[in-house]
PDB file of C-alpha atoms in Angstrom:
ATOM      1  CA  MET A 195     102.585 123.509 102.656  1.00  0.00           C
ATOM      2  CA  SER A 196     103.284 122.168  99.182  1.00  0.00           C
ATOM      3  CA  ASP A 197     100.349 120.751  97.251  1.00  0.00           C
ATOM      4  CA  LYS A 198     102.669 118.445  95.323  1.00  0.00           C
ATOM      5  CA  THR A 199     102.256 114.696  95.720  1.00  0.00           C
ATOM      6  CA  HIS A 200     104.811 113.658  98.339  1.00  0.00           C
ATOM      7  CA  ILE A 201     106.655 110.407  97.584  1.00  0.00           C
ATOM      8  CA  LEU A 202     108.934 108.385  99.855  1.00  0.00           C
ATOM      9  CA  LEU A 203     111.454 106.542  97.669  1.00  0.00           C
ATOM     10  CA  VAL A 204     113.227 103.714  99.498  1.00  0.00           C
ATOM     11  CA  ASP A 205     116.033 101.907  97.656  1.00  0.00           C
ATOM     12  CA  ASP A 206     119.610 101.113  98.689  1.00  0.00           C
ATOM     13  CA  GLU A 207     120.849 101.345  95.091  1.00  0.00           C
ATOM     14  CA  ALA A 208     121.842 104.989  94.699  1.00  0.00           C
ATOM     15  CA  SER A 209     122.497 104.581  90.970  1.00  0.00           C
ATOM     16  CA  LEU A 210     118.782 103.880  90.497  1.00  0.00           C
ATOM     17  CA  ARG A 211     117.306 105.893  93.367  1.00  0.00           C
ATOM     18  CA  GLU A 212     118.876 109.252  92.637  1.00  0.00           C
ATOM     19  CA  PRO A 213     118.121 109.429  88.869  1.00  0.00           C
ATOM     20  CA  LEU A 214     114.583 108.208  89.552  1.00  0.00           C
ATOM     21  CA  ALA A 215     114.103 110.866  92.225  1.00  0.00           C
ATOM     22  CA  GLU A 216     115.327 113.506  89.800  1.00  0.00           C
ATOM     23  CA  TYR A 217     112.952 112.277  87.097  1.00  0.00           C
ATOM     24  CA  LEU A 218     109.980 112.226  89.470  1.00  0.00           C
ATOM     25  CA  GLU A 219     110.775 115.748  90.660  1.00  0.00           C
ATOM     26  CA  LYS A 220     110.744 116.919  87.035  1.00  0.00           C
ATOM     27  CA  GLN A 221     107.279 115.350  86.737  1.00  0.00           C
ATOM     28  CA  GLY A 222     106.046 117.589  89.545  1.00  0.00           C
ATOM     29  CA  PHE A 223     106.376 115.270  92.536  1.00  0.00           C
ATOM     30  CA  ARG A 224     108.000 116.064  95.866  1.00  0.00           C
ATOM     31  CA  ILE A 225     110.534 113.371  96.834  1.00  0.00           C
ATOM     32  CA  GLN A 226     112.199 112.188 100.015  1.00  0.00           C
ATOM     33  CA  GLN A 227     114.865 109.502  99.616  1.00  0.00           C
ATOM     34  CA  ALA A 228     115.914 106.719 101.984  1.00  0.00           C
ATOM     35  CA  SER A 229     118.605 104.120 101.410  1.00  0.00           C
ATOM     36  CA  ASN A 230     117.284 101.664 103.999  1.00  0.00           C
ATOM     37  CA  ALA A 231     114.262 100.869 106.148  1.00  0.00           C
ATOM     38  CA  SER A 232     115.654 102.588 109.239  1.00  0.00           C
ATOM     39  CA  ALA A 233     116.025 105.894 107.415  1.00  0.00           C
ATOM     40  CA  ALA A 234     112.590 105.422 105.889  1.00  0.00           C
ATOM     41  CA  ARG A 235     111.028 104.988 109.347  1.00  0.00           C
ATOM     42  CA  SER A 236     112.587 108.267 110.468  1.00  0.00           C
ATOM     43  CA  LEU A 237     111.183 110.053 107.429  1.00  0.00           C
ATOM     44  CA  LEU A 238     107.733 108.579 108.057  1.00  0.00           C
ATOM     45  CA  ASN A 239     107.824 110.106 111.524  1.00  0.00           C
ATOM     46  CA  ALA A 240     108.868 113.492 110.162  1.00  0.00           C
ATOM     47  CA  TYR A 241     106.676 113.895 107.062  1.00  0.00           C
ATOM     48  CA  ASP A 242     103.284 113.055 105.628  1.00  0.00           C
ATOM     49  CA  PHE A 243     103.534 111.006 102.448  1.00  0.00           C
ATOM     50  CA  ASP A 244     101.024 110.258  99.717  1.00  0.00           C
ATOM     51  CA  ILE A 245     102.712 107.110  98.399  1.00  0.00           C
ATOM     52  CA  ILE A 246     105.787 104.935  99.017  1.00  0.00           C
ATOM     53  CA  LEU A 247     108.034 103.430  96.332  1.00  0.00           C
ATOM     54  CA  LEU A 248     109.799 100.545  98.025  1.00  0.00           C
ATOM     55  CA  ASP A 249     112.592  98.200  97.031  1.00  0.00           C
ATOM     56  CA  ILE A 250     112.453  94.647  98.404  1.00  0.00           C
ATOM     57  CA  MET A 251     116.099  93.584  98.494  1.00  0.00           C
ATOM     58  CA  MET A 252     117.844  95.913 100.932  1.00  0.00           C
ATOM     59  CA  PRO A 253     120.530  95.297 103.573  1.00  0.00           C
ATOM     60  CA  GLY A 254     119.180  94.948 107.082  1.00  0.00           C
ATOM     61  CA  GLU A 255     115.401  95.098 107.185  1.00  0.00           C
ATOM     62  CA  ASP A 256     114.047  94.225 103.755  1.00  0.00           C
ATOM     63  CA  GLY A 257     111.180  95.861 101.923  1.00  0.00           C
ATOM     64  CA  LEU A 258     108.674  93.142 102.784  1.00  0.00           C
ATOM     65  CA  SER A 259     109.205  93.700 106.500  1.00  0.00           C
ATOM     66  CA  PHE A 260     109.016  97.462 106.101  1.00  0.00           C
ATOM     67  CA  CYS A 261     105.787  97.162 104.090  1.00  0.00           C
ATOM     68  CA  ARG A 262     104.285  95.113 106.914  1.00  0.00           C
ATOM     69  CA  TYR A 263     105.342  97.823 109.382  1.00  0.00           C
ATOM     70  CA  VAL A 264     103.680 100.513 107.247  1.00  0.00           C
ATOM     71  CA  ARG A 265     100.490  98.576 106.679  1.00  0.00           C
ATOM     72  CA  GLU A 266     100.004  97.873 110.390  1.00  0.00           C
ATOM     73  CA  ARG A 267     100.173 101.581 111.217  1.00  0.00           C
ATOM     74  CA  MET A 268      98.933 103.697 108.350  1.00  0.00           C
ATOM     75  CA  ASP A 269      97.063 103.760 105.065  1.00  0.00           C
ATOM     76  CA  ILE A 270      99.679 104.919 102.577  1.00  0.00           C
ATOM     77  CA  PRO A 271      99.733 103.279  99.137  1.00  0.00           C
ATOM     78  CA  VAL A 272     102.858 101.209  98.515  1.00  0.00           C
ATOM     79  CA  ILE A 273     104.404 100.257  95.171  1.00  0.00           C
ATOM     80  CA  PHE A 274     107.178  97.684  95.254  1.00  0.00           C
ATOM     81  CA  ILE A 275     110.032  98.290  92.826  1.00  0.00           C
ATOM     82  CA  SER A 276     112.082  95.127  92.705  1.00  0.00           C
ATOM     83  CA  ALA A 277     114.537  93.126  90.645  1.00  0.00           C
ATOM     84  CA  LYS A 278     112.675  89.973  91.685  1.00  0.00           C
ATOM     85  CA  THR A 279     110.471  88.898  88.792  1.00  0.00           C
ATOM     86  CA  GLU A 280     109.040  85.620  90.116  1.00  0.00           C
ATOM     87  CA  GLU A 281     105.259  85.485  90.452  1.00  0.00           C
ATOM     88  CA  THR A 282     105.584  84.209  94.019  1.00  0.00           C
ATOM     89  CA  GLU A 283     107.420  87.388  95.004  1.00  0.00           C
ATOM     90  CA  ARG A 284     104.694  89.518  93.426  1.00  0.00           C
ATOM     91  CA  ILE A 285     102.039  87.558  95.289  1.00  0.00           C
ATOM     92  CA  VAL A 286     103.845  87.874  98.635  1.00  0.00           C
ATOM     93  CA  GLY A 287     104.202  91.616  98.118  1.00  0.00           C
ATOM     94  CA  LEU A 288     100.535  92.067  97.290  1.00  0.00           C
ATOM     95  CA  GLU A 289      99.454  89.853 100.173  1.00  0.00           C
ATOM     96  CA  LEU A 290     101.401  92.083 102.551  1.00  0.00           C
ATOM     97  CA  GLY A 291      99.298  95.021 101.436  1.00  0.00           C
ATOM     98  CA  ALA A 292     101.231  96.570  98.556  1.00  0.00           C
ATOM     99  CA  ASP A 293      99.098  98.260  95.919  1.00  0.00           C
ATOM    100  CA  ASP A 294     101.312  97.422  92.944  1.00  0.00           C
ATOM    101  CA  TYR A 295     104.550  95.684  92.010  1.00  0.00           C
ATOM    102  CA  VAL A 296     106.953  96.953  89.344  1.00  0.00           C
ATOM    103  CA  THR A 297     109.952  94.906  88.257  1.00  0.00           C
ATOM    104  CA  LYS A 298     113.371  96.355  87.451  1.00  0.00           C
ATOM    105  CA  PRO A 299     114.328  97.549  84.926  1.00  0.00           C
ATOM    106  CA  PHE A 300     111.174  99.571  84.357  1.00  0.00           C
ATOM    107  CA  SER A 301     110.096 102.579  82.375  1.00  0.00           C
ATOM    108  CA  PRO A 302     109.925 105.711  84.569  1.00  0.00           C
ATOM    109  CA  ARG A 303     106.972 106.872  82.447  1.00  0.00           C
ATOM    110  CA  GLU A 304     105.104 103.666  83.215  1.00  0.00           C
ATOM    111  CA  LEU A 305     105.892 104.056  86.904  1.00  0.00           C
ATOM    112  CA  VAL A 306     104.450 107.574  86.874  1.00  0.00           C
ATOM    113  CA  ALA A 307     101.309 106.239  85.184  1.00  0.00           C
ATOM    114  CA  ARG A 308     100.926 103.592  87.865  1.00  0.00           C
ATOM    115  CA  ILE A 309     101.480 106.158  90.628  1.00  0.00           C
ATOM    116  CA  LYS A 310      98.706 108.326  89.203  1.00  0.00           C
ATOM    117  CA  VAL A 311      96.298 105.394  88.907  1.00  0.00           C
ATOM    118  CA  ILE A 312      96.869 104.369  92.523  1.00  0.00           C
ATOM    119  CA  LEU A 313      96.572 107.931  93.809  1.00  0.00           C
ATOM    120  CA  ARG A 314      93.302 108.415  91.936  1.00  0.00           C
ATOM    121  CA  ARG A 315      92.052 105.171  93.418  1.00  0.00           C
ATOM    122  CA  ALA A 316      93.207 106.178  96.913  1.00  0.00           C
ATOM    123  CA  ASN A 317      91.477 109.543  96.538  1.00  0.00           C
ATOM    124  CA  GLY A 318      88.257 107.845  95.471  1.00  0.00           C
ATOM    125  CA  SER A 319      88.158 108.840  91.813  1.00  0.00           C
ATOM    126  CA  VAL A 320      88.448 105.482  90.055  1.00  0.00           C
ATOM    127  CA  GLY A 321      85.531 103.160  89.536  1.00  0.00           C
ATOM    128  CA  SER A 322      81.852 103.493  90.288  1.00  0.00           C
ATOM    129  CA  SER A 323      82.300 102.044  93.772  1.00  0.00           C
ATOM    130  CA  THR A 324      83.673 105.400  94.871  1.00  0.00           C
ATOM    131  CA  ASN A 325      80.416 107.274  94.281  1.00  0.00           C
ATOM    132  CA  SER A 326      79.364 106.612  97.881  1.00  0.00           C
ATOM    133  CA  SER A 327      81.504 109.284  99.494  1.00  0.00           C
ATOM    134  CA  GLY A 328      80.310 110.085 102.998  1.00  0.00           C
ATOM    135  CA  SER A 329      78.420 106.801 103.450  1.00  0.00           C
ATOM    136  CA  ILE A 330      78.576 104.542 106.493  1.00  0.00           C
ATOM    137  CA  TYR A 331      78.252 100.797 105.954  1.00  0.00           C
ATOM    138  CA  GLN A 332      77.436  98.505 108.880  1.00  0.00           C
ATOM    139  CA  PHE A 333      77.768  94.749 108.386  1.00  0.00           C
ATOM    140  CA  GLN A 334      78.142  91.826 110.769  1.00  0.00           C
ATOM    141  CA  GLY A 335      79.617  93.918 113.566  1.00  0.00           C
ATOM    142  CA  TRP A 336      81.842  96.011 111.310  1.00  0.00           C
ATOM    143  CA  THR A 337      81.554  99.681 110.334  1.00  0.00           C
ATOM    144  CA  LEU A 338      83.127 101.228 107.243  1.00  0.00           C
ATOM    145  CA  LYS A 339      83.070 105.044 107.054  1.00  0.00           C
ATOM    146  CA  THR A 340      83.891 106.240 103.566  1.00  0.00           C
ATOM    147  CA  ASP A 341      84.513 109.870 104.476  1.00  0.00           C
ATOM    148  CA  GLN A 342      87.280 108.738 106.850  1.00  0.00           C
ATOM    149  CA  ARG A 343      88.184 105.597 104.875  1.00  0.00           C
ATOM    150  CA  SER A 344      88.094 103.791 108.224  1.00  0.00           C
ATOM    151  CA  LEU A 345      87.087 100.257 109.194  1.00  0.00           C
ATOM    152  CA  ASN A 346      86.185  99.557 112.825  1.00  0.00           C
ATOM    153  CA  ASP A 347      85.162  96.382 114.603  1.00  0.00           C
ATOM    154  CA  SER A 348      82.250  96.039 117.044  1.00  0.00           C
ATOM    155  CA  ASP A 349      84.390  97.486 119.844  1.00  0.00           C
ATOM    156  CA  GLY A 350      85.331 100.522 117.766  1.00  0.00           C
ATOM    157  CA  VAL A 351      88.889  99.338 117.193  1.00  0.00           C
ATOM    158  CA  ALA A 352      90.255 100.538 113.855  1.00  0.00           C
ATOM    159  CA  VAL A 353      91.615  97.981 111.397  1.00  0.00           C
ATOM    160  CA  PRO A 354      94.035  99.446 108.818  1.00  0.00           C
ATOM    161  CA  LEU A 355      93.283  98.863 105.141  1.00  0.00           C
ATOM    162  CA  SER A 356      95.473  99.475 102.131  1.00  0.00           C
ATOM    163  CA  SER A 357      93.879 101.583  99.410  1.00  0.00           C
ATOM    164  CA  GLY A 358      93.374  98.425  97.341  1.00  0.00           C
ATOM    165  CA  GLU A 359      91.725  96.585 100.237  1.00  0.00           C
ATOM    166  CA  TYR A 360      89.496  99.580 100.950  1.00  0.00           C
ATOM    167  CA  GLN A 361      88.316  99.823  97.364  1.00  0.00           C
ATOM    168  CA  MET A 362      87.702  96.072  97.181  1.00  0.00           C
ATOM    169  CA  LEU A 363      85.638  96.075 100.378  1.00  0.00           C
ATOM    170  CA  LEU A 364      83.697  99.148  99.268  1.00  0.00           C
ATOM    171  CA  ALA A 365      82.947  97.541  95.896  1.00  0.00           C
ATOM    172  CA  LEU A 366      81.534  94.460  97.615  1.00  0.00           C
ATOM    173  CA  LEU A 367      79.596  96.407 100.268  1.00  0.00           C
ATOM    174  CA  SER A 368      77.966  98.734  97.747  1.00  0.00           C
ATOM    175  CA  ARG A 369      76.846  95.659  95.790  1.00  0.00           C
ATOM    176  CA  ALA A 370      76.029  93.352  98.701  1.00  0.00           C
ATOM    177  CA  GLY A 371      74.347  90.150  97.560  1.00  0.00           C
ATOM    178  CA  GLN A 372      75.580  90.598  94.002  1.00  0.00           C
ATOM    179  CA  VAL A 373      78.116  88.139  92.614  1.00  0.00           C
ATOM    180  CA  LEU A 374      81.064  89.993  91.091  1.00  0.00           C
ATOM    181  CA  ASN A 375      83.626  88.215  88.958  1.00  0.00           C
ATOM    182  CA  ARG A 376      87.310  89.125  88.900  1.00  0.00           C
ATOM    183  CA  ASP A 377      87.051  91.282  85.767  1.00  0.00           C
ATOM    184  CA  GLN A 378      84.204  93.284  87.287  1.00  0.00           C
ATOM    185  CA  LEU A 379      86.101  93.796  90.542  1.00  0.00           C
ATOM    186  CA  LEU A 380      89.240  94.902  88.706  1.00  0.00           C
ATOM    187  CA  ASP A 381      87.238  97.334  86.606  1.00  0.00           C
ATOM    188  CA  ILE A 382      85.371  98.758  89.615  1.00  0.00           C
ATOM    189  CA  THR A 383      88.358  99.091  91.919  1.00  0.00           C
ATOM    190  CA  GLN A 384      91.224  99.907  89.585  1.00  0.00           C
ATOM    191  CA  GLY A 385      89.807 101.120  86.297  1.00  0.00           C
ATOM    192  CA  ARG A 386      90.546  99.754  82.856  1.00  0.00           C
ATOM    193  CA  GLU A 387      93.848 101.613  82.669  1.00  0.00           C
ATOM    194  CA  ALA A 388      95.312  99.788  85.654  1.00  0.00           C
ATOM    195  CA  HIS A 389      98.025  97.163  85.179  1.00  0.00           C
ATOM    196  CA  ALA A 390      96.537  94.322  87.160  1.00  0.00           C
ATOM    197  CA  PHE A 391      95.932  90.617  86.947  1.00  0.00           C
ATOM    198  CA  ASP A 392      93.284  88.209  88.212  1.00  0.00           C
ATOM    199  CA  ARG A 393      95.417  86.958  91.098  1.00  0.00           C
ATOM    200  CA  ALA A 394      95.508  90.497  92.515  1.00  0.00           C
ATOM    201  CA  VAL A 395      91.771  90.197  93.251  1.00  0.00           C
ATOM    202  CA  ASP A 396      92.249  86.866  95.019  1.00  0.00           C
ATOM    203  CA  ASN A 397      95.118  88.306  97.075  1.00  0.00           C
ATOM    204  CA  GLN A 398      93.099  91.314  98.235  1.00  0.00           C
ATOM    205  CA  ILE A 399      90.102  89.131  99.079  1.00  0.00           C
ATOM    206  CA  SER A 400      92.404  86.841 101.079  1.00  0.00           C
ATOM    207  CA  ARG A 401      93.825  89.804 103.012  1.00  0.00           C
ATOM    208  CA  LEU A 402      90.365  91.188 103.723  1.00  0.00           C
ATOM    209  CA  ARG A 403      89.184  87.837 105.011  1.00  0.00           C
ATOM    210  CA  ARG A 404      92.098  87.652 107.434  1.00  0.00           C
ATOM    211  CA  LYS A 405      91.055  91.033 108.794  1.00  0.00           C
ATOM    212  CA  ILE A 406      87.270  90.705 109.025  1.00  0.00           C
ATOM    213  CA  GLU A 407      86.378  87.006 109.138  1.00  0.00           C
ATOM    214  CA  ALA A 408      86.202  85.021 112.390  1.00  0.00           C
ATOM    215  CA  ASP A 409      87.604  82.087 110.414  1.00  0.00           C
ATOM    216  CA  PRO A 410      89.222  83.170 107.132  1.00  0.00           C
ATOM    217  CA  LYS A 411      89.290  79.561 105.925  1.00  0.00           C
ATOM    218  CA  SER A 412      85.499  79.318 106.275  1.00  0.00           C
ATOM    219  CA  PRO A 413      84.384  82.846 105.379  1.00  0.00           C
ATOM    220  CA  GLU A 414      80.888  84.002 106.255  1.00  0.00           C
ATOM    221  CA  ILE A 415      81.143  87.599 105.041  1.00  0.00           C
ATOM    222  CA  ILE A 416      82.985  87.473 101.715  1.00  0.00           C
ATOM    223  CA  LYS A 417      81.994  84.216 100.065  1.00  0.00           C
ATOM    224  CA  THR A 418      83.413  82.561  96.976  1.00  0.00           C
ATOM    225  CA  VAL A 419      80.974  81.627  94.244  1.00  0.00           C
ATOM    226  CA  TRP A 420      82.749  78.878  92.344  1.00  0.00           C
ATOM    227  CA  GLY A 421      83.014  79.726  88.678  1.00  0.00           C
ATOM    228  CA  GLY A 422      81.472  83.105  89.362  1.00  0.00           C
ATOM    229  CA  GLY A 423      83.504  85.289  91.666  1.00  0.00           C
ATOM    230  CA  TYR A 424      82.848  86.779  95.078  1.00  0.00           C
ATOM    231  CA  VAL A 425      79.820  88.066  96.959  1.00  0.00           C
ATOM    232  CA  LEU A 426      79.381  89.945 100.228  1.00  0.00           C
ATOM    233  CA  ALA A 427      76.820  87.928 102.185  1.00  0.00           C
ATOM    234  CA  GLY A 428      74.545  89.000 105.012  1.00  0.00           C
ATOM    235  CA  ASP A 429      72.728  92.215 105.803  1.00  0.00           C
ATOM    236  CA  VAL A 430      74.363  95.552 105.066  1.00  0.00           C
ATOM    237  CA  GLN A 431      72.980  98.811 106.416  1.00  0.00           C
ATOM    238  CA  THR A 432      73.873 102.043 104.661  1.00  0.00           C
ATOM    239  CA  LEU A 433      73.612 105.213 106.751  1.00  0.00           C
TER     240      LEU A 433
END
């Protein structure tokens, strides 16, 4: 087995995909290429990947749909690489569970930097919230196990989390009752070197609420403190 980071690169534009794959291989990554979502699904069934680089505008199933498919089944970080530069597209991508969004044309060196940041975050090496390796958090019927990076409901049913959602939830759980503003949450979950923006915090909080709140529009677990930020309310037991 190779110890190289294994990347699934999904883009129908061969003139971009193939040179990018070659560059990433020179940087020490292991690459599998797919020109569409169908081929990408087959590769997901055949290999274990550490991260997915995913175009949005593809013939047939688009990248947004494929990202939703991935997020419902597995916890693999996803970076969108897209020619769409509108903020609404970025927000939709992040709300679907992507960990980052890079617009074309982009610097391959910057992309590599972003890949490394996300992989460090996924492996629990960015931010002080990751110092609780091996802990079990129980809160309002939910259980988060940090050694397995798993979230289960009161019936033991697993709920998939993206790496960004996991880090956000862990940051809030490890500081339950403490109001954290957006800057603090970005620093804890992504590190100062990350390329992020305030709306990314709001998007991840919104996604988490849809997964863990009985009524996401009237949240009882992750509450908004107007002018302050967010706080995880209620009792949290750490085992």
